[in-house]
CSV table of N, CA and C in Angstrom, one decimal:
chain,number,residue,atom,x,y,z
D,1,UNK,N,153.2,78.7,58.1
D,1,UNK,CA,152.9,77.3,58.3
D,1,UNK,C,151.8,77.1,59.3
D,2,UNK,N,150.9,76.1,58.9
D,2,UNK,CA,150.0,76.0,60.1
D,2,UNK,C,150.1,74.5,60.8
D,3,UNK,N,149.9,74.6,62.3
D,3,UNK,CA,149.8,73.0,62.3
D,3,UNK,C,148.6,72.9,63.4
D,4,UNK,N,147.9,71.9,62.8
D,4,UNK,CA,146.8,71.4,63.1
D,4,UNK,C,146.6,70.7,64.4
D,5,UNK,N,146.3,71.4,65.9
D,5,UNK,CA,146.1,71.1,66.7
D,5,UNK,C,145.2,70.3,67.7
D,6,UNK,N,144.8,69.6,66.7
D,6,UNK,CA,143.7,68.3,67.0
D,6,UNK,C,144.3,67.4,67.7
D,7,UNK,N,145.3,66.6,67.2
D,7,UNK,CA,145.6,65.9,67.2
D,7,UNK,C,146.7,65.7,68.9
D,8,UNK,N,146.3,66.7,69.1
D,8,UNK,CA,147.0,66.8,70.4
D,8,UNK,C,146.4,66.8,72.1
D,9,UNK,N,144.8,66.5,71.2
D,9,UNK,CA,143.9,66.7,72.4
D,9,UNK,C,143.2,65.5,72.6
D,10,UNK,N,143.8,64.0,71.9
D,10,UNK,CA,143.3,63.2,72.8
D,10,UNK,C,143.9,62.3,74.0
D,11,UNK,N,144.9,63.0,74.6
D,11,UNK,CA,145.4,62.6,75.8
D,11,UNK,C,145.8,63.7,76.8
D,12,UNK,N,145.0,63.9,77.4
D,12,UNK,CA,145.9,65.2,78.7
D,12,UNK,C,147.6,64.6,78.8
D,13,UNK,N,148.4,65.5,78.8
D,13,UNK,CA,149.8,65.5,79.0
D,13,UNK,C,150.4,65.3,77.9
D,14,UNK,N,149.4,64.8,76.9
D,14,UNK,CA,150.5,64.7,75.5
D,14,UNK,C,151.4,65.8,75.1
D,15,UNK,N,152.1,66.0,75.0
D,15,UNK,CA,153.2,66.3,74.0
D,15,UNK,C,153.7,66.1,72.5
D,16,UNK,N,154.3,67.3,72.0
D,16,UNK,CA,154.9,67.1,70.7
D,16,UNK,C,155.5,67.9,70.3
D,17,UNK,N,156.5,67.7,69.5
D,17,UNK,CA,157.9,68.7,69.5
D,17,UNK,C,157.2,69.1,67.6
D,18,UNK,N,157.5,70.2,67.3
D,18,UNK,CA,157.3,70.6,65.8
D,18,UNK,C,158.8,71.6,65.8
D,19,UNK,N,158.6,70.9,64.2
D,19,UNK,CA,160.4,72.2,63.7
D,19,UNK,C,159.7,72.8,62.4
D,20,UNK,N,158.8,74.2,62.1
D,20,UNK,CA,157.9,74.3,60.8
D,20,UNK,C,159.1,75.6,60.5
D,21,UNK,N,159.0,75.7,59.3
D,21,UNK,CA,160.0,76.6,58.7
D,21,UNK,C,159.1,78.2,59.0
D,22,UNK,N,160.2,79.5,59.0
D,22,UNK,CA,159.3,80.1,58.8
D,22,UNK,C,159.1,80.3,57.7
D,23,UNK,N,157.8,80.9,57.1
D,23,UNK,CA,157.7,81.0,55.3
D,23,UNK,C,157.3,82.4,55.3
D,24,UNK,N,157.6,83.3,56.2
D,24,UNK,CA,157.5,85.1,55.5
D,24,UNK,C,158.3,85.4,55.6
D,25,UNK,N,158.6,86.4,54.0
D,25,UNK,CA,160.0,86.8,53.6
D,25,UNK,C,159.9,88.4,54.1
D,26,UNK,N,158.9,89.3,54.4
D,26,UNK,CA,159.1,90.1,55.4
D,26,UNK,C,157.9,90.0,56.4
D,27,UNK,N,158.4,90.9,57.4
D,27,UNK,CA,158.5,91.6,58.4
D,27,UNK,C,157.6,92.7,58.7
D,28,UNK,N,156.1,93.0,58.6
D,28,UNK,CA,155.0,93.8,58.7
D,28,UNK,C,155.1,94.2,59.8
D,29,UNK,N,156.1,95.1,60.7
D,29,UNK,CA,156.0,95.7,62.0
D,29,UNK,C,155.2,97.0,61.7
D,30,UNK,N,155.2,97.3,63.0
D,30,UNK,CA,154.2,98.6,63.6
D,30,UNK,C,154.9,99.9,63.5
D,31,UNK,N,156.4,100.1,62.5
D,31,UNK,CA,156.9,100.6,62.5
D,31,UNK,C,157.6,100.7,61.6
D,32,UNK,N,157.5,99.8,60.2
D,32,UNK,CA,157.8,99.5,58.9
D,32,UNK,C,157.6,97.9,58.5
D,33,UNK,N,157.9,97.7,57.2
D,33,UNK,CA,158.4,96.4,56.9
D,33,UNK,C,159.9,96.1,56.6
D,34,UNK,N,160.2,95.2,57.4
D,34,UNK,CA,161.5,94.7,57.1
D,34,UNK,C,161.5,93.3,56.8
D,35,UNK,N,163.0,93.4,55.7
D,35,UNK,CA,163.1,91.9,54.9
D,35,UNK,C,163.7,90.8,56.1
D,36,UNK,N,163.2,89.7,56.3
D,36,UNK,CA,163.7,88.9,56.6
D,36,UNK,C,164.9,87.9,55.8
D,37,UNK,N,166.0,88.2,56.0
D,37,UNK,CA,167.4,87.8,55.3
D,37,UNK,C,167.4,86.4,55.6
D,38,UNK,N,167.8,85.6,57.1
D,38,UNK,CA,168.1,84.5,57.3
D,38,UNK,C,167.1,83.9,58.0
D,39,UNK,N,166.5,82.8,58.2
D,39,UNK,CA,165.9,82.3,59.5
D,39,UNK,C,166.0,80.7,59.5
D,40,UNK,N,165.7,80.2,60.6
D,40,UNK,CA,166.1,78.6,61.3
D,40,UNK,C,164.8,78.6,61.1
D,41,UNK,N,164.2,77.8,61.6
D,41,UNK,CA,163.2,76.9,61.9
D,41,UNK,C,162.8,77.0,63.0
D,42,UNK,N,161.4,77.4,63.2
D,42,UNK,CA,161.5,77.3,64.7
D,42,UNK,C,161.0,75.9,65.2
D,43,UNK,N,161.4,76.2,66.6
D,43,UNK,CA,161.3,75.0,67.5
D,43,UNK,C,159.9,75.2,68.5
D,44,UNK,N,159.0,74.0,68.1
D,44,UNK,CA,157.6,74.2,69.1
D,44,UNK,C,157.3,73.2,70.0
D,45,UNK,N,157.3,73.2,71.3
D,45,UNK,CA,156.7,72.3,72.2
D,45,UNK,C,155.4,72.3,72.6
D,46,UNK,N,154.7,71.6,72.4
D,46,UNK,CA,153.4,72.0,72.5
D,46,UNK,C,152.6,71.1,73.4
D,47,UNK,N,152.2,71.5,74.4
D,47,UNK,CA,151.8,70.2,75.6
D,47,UNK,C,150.3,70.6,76.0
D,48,UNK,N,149.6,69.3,75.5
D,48,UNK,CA,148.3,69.9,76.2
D,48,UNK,C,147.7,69.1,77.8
D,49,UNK,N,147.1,70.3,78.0
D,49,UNK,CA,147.8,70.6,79.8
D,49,UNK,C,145.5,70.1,80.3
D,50,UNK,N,144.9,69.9,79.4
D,50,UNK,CA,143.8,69.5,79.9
D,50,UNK,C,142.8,70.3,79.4
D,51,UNK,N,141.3,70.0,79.6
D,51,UNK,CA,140.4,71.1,79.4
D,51,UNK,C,140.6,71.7,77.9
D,52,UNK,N,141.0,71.5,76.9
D,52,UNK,CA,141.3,72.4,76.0
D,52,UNK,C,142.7,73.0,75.5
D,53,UNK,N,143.1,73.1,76.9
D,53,UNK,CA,144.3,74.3,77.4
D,53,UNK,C,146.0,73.6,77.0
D,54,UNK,N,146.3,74.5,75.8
D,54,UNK,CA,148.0,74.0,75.6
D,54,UNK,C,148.6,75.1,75.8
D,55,UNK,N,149.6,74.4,76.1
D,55,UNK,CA,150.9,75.3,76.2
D,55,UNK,C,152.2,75.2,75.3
D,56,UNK,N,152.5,76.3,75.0
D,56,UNK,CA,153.6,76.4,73.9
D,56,UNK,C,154.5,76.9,74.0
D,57,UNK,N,156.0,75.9,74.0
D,57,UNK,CA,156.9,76.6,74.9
D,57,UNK,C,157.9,76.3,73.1
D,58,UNK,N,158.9,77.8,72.8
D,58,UNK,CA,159.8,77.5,71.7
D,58,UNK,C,160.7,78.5,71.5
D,59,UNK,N,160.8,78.4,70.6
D,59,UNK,CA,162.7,78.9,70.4
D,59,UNK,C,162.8,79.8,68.8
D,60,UNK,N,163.1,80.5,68.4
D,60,UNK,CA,162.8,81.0,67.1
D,60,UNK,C,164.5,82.5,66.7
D,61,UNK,N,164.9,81.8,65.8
D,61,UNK,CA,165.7,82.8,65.4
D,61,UNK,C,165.8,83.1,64.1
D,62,UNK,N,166.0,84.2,63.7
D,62,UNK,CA,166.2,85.1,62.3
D,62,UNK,C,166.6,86.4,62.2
D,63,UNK,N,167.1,86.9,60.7
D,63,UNK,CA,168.0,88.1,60.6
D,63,UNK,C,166.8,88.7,59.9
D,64,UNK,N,166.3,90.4,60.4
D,64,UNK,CA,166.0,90.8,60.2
D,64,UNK,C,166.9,92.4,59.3
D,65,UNK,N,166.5,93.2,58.2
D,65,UNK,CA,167.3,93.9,57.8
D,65,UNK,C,166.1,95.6,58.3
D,66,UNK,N,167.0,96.3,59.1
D,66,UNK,CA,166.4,97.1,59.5
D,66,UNK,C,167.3,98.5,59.5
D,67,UNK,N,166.3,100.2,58.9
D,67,UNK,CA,167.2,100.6,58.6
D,67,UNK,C,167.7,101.3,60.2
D,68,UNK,N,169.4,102.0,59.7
D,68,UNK,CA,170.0,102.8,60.8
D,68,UNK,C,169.0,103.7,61.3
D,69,UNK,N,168.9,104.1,63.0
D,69,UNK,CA,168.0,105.0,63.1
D,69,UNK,C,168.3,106.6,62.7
D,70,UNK,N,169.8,106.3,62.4
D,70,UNK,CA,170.5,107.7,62.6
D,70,UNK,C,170.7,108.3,61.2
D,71,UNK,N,171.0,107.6,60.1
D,71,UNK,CA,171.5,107.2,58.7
D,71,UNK,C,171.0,106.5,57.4
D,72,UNK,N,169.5,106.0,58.0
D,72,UNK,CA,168.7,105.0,57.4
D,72,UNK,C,169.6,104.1,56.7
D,73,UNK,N,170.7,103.6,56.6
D,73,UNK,CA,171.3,102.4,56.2
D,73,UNK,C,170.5,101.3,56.8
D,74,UNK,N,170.6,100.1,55.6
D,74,UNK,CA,170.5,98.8,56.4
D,74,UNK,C,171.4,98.2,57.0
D,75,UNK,N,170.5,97.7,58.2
D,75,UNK,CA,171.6,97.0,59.2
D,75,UNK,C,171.5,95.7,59.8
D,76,UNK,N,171.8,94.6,59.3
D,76,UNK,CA,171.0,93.1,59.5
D,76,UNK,C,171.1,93.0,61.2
D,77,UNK,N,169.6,92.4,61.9
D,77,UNK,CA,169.7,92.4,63.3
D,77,UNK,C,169.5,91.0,63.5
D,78,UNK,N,170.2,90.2,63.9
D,78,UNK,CA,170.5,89.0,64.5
D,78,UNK,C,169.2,88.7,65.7
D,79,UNK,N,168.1,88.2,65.7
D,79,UNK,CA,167.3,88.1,66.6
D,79,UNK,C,166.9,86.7,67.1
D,80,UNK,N,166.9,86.1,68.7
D,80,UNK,CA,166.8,85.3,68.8
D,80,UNK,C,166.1,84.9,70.2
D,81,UNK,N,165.0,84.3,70.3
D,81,UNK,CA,164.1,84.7,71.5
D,81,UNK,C,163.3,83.6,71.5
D,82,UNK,N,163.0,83.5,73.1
D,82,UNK,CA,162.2,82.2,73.0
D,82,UNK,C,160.5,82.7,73.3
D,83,UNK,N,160.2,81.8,73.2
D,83,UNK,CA,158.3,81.5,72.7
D,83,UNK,C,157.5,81.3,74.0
D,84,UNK,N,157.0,81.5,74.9
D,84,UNK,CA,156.3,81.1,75.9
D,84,UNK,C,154.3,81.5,75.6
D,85,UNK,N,153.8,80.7,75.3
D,85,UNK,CA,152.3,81.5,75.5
D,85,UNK,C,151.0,80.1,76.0
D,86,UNK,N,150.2,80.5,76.6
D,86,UNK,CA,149.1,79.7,76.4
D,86,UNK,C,147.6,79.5,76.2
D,87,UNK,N,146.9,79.1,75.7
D,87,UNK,CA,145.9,78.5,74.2
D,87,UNK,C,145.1,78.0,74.7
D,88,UNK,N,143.8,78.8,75.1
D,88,UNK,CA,142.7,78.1,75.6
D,88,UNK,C,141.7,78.1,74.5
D,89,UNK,N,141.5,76.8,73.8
D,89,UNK,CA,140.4,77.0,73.0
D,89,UNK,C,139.4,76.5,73.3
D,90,UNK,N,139.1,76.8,74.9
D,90,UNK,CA,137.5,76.5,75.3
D,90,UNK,C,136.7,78.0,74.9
D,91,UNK,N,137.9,79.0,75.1
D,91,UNK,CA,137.2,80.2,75.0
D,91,UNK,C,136.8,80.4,73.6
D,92,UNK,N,135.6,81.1,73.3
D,92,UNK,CA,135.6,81.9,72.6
D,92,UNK,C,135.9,82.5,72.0
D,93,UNK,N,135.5,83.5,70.7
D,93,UNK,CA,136.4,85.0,70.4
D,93,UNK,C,135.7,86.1,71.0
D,94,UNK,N,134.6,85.6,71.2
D,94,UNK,CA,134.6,87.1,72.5
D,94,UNK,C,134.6,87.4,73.7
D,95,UNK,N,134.9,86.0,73.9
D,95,UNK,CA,135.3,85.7,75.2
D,95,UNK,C,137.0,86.4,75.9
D,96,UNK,N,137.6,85.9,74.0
D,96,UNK,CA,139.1,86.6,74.4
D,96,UNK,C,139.0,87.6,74.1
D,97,UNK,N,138.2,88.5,73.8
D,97,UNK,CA,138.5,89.6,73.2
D,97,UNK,C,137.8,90.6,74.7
D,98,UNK,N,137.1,90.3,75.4
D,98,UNK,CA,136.9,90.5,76.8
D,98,UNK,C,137.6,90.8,77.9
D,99,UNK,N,138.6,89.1,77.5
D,99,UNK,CA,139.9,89.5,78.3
D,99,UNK,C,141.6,90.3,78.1
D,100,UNK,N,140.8,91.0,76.8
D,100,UNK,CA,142.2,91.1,76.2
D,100,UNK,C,143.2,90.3,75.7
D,101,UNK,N,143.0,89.0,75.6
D,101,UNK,CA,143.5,88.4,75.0
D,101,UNK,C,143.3,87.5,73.6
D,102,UNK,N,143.2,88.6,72.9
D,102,UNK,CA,143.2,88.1,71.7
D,102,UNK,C,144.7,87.5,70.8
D,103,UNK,N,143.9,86.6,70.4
D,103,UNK,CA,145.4,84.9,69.8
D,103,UNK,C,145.1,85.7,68.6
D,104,UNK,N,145.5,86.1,67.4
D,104,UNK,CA,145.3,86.0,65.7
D,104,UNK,C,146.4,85.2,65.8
D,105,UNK,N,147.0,83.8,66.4
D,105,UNK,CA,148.1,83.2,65.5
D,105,UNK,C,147.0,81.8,65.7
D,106,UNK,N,145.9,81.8,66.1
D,106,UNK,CA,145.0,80.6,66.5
D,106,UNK,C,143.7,80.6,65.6
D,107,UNK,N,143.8,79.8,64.6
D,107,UNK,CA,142.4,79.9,63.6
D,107,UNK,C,141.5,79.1,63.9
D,108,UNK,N,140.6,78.6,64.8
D,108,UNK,CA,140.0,77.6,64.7
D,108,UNK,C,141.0,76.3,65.9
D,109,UNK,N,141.3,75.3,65.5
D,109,UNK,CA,142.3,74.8,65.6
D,109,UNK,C,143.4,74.5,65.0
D,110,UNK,N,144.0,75.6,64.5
D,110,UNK,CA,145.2,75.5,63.7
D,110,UNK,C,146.1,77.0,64.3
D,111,UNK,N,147.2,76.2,64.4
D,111,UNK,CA,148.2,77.2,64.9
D,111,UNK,C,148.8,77.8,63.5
D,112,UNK,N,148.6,79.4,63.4
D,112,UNK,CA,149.8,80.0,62.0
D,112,UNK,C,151.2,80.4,63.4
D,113,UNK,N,152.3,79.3,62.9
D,113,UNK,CA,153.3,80.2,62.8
D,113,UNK,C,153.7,81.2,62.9
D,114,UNK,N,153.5,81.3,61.6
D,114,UNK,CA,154.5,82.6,61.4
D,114,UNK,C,153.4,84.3,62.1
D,115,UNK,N,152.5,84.2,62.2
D,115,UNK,CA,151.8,84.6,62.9
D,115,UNK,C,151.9,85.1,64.5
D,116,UNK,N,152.2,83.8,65.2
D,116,UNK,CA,153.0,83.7,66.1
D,116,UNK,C,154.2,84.4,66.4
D,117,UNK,N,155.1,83.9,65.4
D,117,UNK,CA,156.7,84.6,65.2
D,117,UNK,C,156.2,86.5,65.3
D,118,UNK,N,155.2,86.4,64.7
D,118,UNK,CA,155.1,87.9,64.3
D,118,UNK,C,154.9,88.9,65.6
D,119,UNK,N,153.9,88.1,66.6
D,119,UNK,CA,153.8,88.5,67.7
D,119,UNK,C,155.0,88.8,68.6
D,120,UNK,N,155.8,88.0,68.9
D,120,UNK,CA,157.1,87.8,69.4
D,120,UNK,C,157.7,88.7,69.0
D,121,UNK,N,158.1,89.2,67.9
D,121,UNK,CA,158.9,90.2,66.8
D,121,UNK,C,158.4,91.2,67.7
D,122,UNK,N,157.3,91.4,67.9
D,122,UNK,CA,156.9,93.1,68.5
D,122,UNK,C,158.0,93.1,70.1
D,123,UNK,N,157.7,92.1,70.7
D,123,UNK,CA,158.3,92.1,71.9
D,123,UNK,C,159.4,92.1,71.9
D,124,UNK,N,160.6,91.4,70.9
D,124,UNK,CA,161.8,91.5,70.6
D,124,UNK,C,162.4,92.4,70.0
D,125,UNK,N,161.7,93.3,69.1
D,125,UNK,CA,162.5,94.1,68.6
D,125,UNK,C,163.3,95.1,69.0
D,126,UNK,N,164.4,95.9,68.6
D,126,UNK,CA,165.6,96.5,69.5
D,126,UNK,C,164.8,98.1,69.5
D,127,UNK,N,165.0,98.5,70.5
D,127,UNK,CA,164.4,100.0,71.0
D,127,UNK,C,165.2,100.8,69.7
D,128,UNK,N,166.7,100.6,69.5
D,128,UNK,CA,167.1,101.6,68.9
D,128,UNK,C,168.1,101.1,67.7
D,129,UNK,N,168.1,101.0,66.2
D,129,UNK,CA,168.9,100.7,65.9
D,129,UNK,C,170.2,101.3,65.3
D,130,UNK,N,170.8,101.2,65.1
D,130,UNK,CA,172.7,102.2,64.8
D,130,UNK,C,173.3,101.0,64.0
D,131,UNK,N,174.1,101.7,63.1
D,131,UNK,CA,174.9,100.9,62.3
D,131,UNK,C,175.9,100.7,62.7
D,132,UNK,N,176.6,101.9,63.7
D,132,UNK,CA,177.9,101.7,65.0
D,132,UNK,C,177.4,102.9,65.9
D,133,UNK,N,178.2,102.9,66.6
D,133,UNK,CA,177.9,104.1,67.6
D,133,UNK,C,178.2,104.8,67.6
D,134,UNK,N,178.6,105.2,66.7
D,134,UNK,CA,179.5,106.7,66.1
D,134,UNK,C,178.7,107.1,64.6
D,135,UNK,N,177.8,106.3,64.8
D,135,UNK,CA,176.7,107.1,63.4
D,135,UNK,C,176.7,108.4,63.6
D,136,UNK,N,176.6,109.5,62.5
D,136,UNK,CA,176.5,110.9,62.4
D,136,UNK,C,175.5,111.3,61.8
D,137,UNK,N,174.8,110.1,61.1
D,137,UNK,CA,173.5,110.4,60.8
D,137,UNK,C,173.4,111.1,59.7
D,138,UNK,N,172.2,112.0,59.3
D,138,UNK,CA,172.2,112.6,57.6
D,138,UNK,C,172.0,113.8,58.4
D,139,UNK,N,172.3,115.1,57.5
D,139,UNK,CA,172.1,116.2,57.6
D,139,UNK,C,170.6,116.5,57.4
D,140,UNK,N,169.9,117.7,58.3
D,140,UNK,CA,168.4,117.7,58.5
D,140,UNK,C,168.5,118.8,57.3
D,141,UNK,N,169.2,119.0,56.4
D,141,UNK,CA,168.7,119.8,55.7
D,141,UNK,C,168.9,119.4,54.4
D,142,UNK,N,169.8,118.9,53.8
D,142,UNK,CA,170.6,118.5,52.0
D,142,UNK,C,170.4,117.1,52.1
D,143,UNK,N,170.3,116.0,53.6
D,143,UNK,CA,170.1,114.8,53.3
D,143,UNK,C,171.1,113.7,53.4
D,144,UNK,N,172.4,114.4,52.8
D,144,UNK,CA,173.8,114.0,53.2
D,144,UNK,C,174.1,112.8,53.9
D,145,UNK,N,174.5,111.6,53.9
D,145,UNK,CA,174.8,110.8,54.5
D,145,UNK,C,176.1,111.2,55.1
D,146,UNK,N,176.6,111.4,56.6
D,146,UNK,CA,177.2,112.4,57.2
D,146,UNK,C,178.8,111.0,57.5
D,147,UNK,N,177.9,110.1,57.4
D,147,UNK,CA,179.4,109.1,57.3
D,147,UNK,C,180.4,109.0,56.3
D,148,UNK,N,179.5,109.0,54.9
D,148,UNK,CA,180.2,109.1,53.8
D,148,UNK,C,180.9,110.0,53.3
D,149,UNK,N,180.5,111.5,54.0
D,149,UNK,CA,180.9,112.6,53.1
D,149,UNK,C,180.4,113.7,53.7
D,150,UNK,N,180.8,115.2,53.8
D,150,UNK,CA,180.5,116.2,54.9
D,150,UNK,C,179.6,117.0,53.3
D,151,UNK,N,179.0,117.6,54.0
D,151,UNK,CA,177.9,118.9,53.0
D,151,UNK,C,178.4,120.4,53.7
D,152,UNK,N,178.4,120.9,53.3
D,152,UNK,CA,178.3,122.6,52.7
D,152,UNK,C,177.2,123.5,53.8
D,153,UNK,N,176.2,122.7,54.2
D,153,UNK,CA,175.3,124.0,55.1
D,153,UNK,C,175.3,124.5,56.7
D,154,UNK,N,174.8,124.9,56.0
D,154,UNK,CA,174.8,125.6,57.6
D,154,UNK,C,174.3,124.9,58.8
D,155,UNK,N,175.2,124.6,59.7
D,155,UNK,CA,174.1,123.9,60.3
D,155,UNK,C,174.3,124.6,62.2
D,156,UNK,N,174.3,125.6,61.9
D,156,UNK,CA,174.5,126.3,63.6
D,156,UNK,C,172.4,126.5,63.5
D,157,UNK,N,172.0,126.2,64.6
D,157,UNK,CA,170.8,126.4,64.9
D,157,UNK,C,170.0,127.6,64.9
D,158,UNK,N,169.1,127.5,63.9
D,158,UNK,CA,168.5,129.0,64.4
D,158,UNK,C,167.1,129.3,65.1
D,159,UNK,N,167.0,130.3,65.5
D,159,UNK,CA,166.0,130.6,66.7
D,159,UNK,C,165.0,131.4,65.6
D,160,UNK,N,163.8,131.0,65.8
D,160,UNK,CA,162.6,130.9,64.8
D,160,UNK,C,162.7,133.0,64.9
D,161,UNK,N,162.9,133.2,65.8
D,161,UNK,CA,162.1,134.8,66.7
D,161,UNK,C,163.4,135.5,66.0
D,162,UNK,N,164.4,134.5,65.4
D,162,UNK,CA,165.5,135.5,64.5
D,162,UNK,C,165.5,135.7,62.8
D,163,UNK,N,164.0,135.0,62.7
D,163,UNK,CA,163.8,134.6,61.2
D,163,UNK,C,163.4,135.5,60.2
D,164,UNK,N,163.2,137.1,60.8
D,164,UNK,CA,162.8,138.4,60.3
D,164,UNK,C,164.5,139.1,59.6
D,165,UNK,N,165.3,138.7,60.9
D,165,UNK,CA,166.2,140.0,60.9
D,165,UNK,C,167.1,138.7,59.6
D,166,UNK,N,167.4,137.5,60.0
D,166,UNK,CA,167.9,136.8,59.0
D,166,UNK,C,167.5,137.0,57.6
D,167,UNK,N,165.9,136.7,57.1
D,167,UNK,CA,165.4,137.2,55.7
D,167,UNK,C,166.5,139.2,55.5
D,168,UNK,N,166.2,139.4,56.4
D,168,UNK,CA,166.9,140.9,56.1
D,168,UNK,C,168.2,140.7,55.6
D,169,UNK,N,169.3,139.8,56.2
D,169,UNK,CA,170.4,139.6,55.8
D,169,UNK,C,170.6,139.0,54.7
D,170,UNK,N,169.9,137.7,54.3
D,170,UNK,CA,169.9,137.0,53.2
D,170,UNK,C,169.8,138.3,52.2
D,171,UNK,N,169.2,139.4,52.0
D,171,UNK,CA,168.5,140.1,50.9
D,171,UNK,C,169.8,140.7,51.1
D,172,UNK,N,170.7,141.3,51.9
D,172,UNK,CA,172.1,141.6,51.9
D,172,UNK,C,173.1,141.2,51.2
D,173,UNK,N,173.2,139.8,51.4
D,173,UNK,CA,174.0,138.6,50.6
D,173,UNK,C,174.0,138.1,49.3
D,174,UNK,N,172.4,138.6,49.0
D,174,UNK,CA,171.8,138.7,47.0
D,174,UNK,C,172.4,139.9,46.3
D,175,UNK,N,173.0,141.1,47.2
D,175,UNK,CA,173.1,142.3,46.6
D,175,UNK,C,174.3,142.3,46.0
């Protein structure tokens, strides 16, 4: 959703509260895509502070489905974070891009949402995710979902520098 930030800059101190749905059904992180299951509406305060310069203060929550780190199961993550950023559109784009701060949630004068939201997501998202904390994860060799059900291999570690005398054994074991 975009909202059109004109209208906000003919009074220094104005204010205005916006509730815009979010409208992406996933989740393009830096680390996969994940489906977005539930989301509210976010909440935007938007106050412009003079010169150009607004401030955006808001609120944003949704269920993201992300898999186990351990298991790759899906595991819906409950996310809920608030919004703080501020919007100088005296600058330019190369101007922000000088300072390192480059907006892509700022087109012109139109705020994308969900664009926004998207930025936030990077900041919020969980370092690690688990379906419990007793995940056992898959087996690094058959694949095995280790919660569901135990596999058959071997799994004592082997040391690369024993990988001669082992071939020699295996040809033991075919005889």
């Amino acid at each position: 959703m975009l909202i059109n930030l004109t209208e906000l800059f003919t009074l220094e101190g104005k204010e205005k509260t916006y509730t815009p749905d979010i409208e992406m059904k996933v989740y393009h992180g830096p680390y996969g895509d994940y489906k977005v299951v539930a989301e509210k509406p976010v909440t935007l305060r938007i106050i412009n502070l003079g010169g150009k310069k607004l401030e955006v203060e808001g609120k944003a929550e949704l269920t993201l489905v992300i898999p186990c780190d351990r298991c790759l199961e899906p595991v819906p993550i409950d996310l809920d974070f608030d919004i703080i950023r501020m919007i100088d559109l005296s600058e330019s784009e190369e101007e922000r891009e000088e300072d390192l701060d480059e907006q892509p949630y700022v087109n012109g004068y139109n705020l994308d949402v969900d664009q926004l939201v998207c930025d936030e997501l990077i900041l919020n998202l969980p370092m690690k995710v688990l379906c419990s904390e007793n995940c056992k994860g898959i087996c690094n060799r058959c694949g095995t979902n280790l919660n569901r059900e135990t596999c058959d291999c071997d799994i004592r570690p082997t040391d690369p520098r024993m990988a001669v005398i082992q071939d020699i054994f295996k040809q033991f074991k075919e005889v």
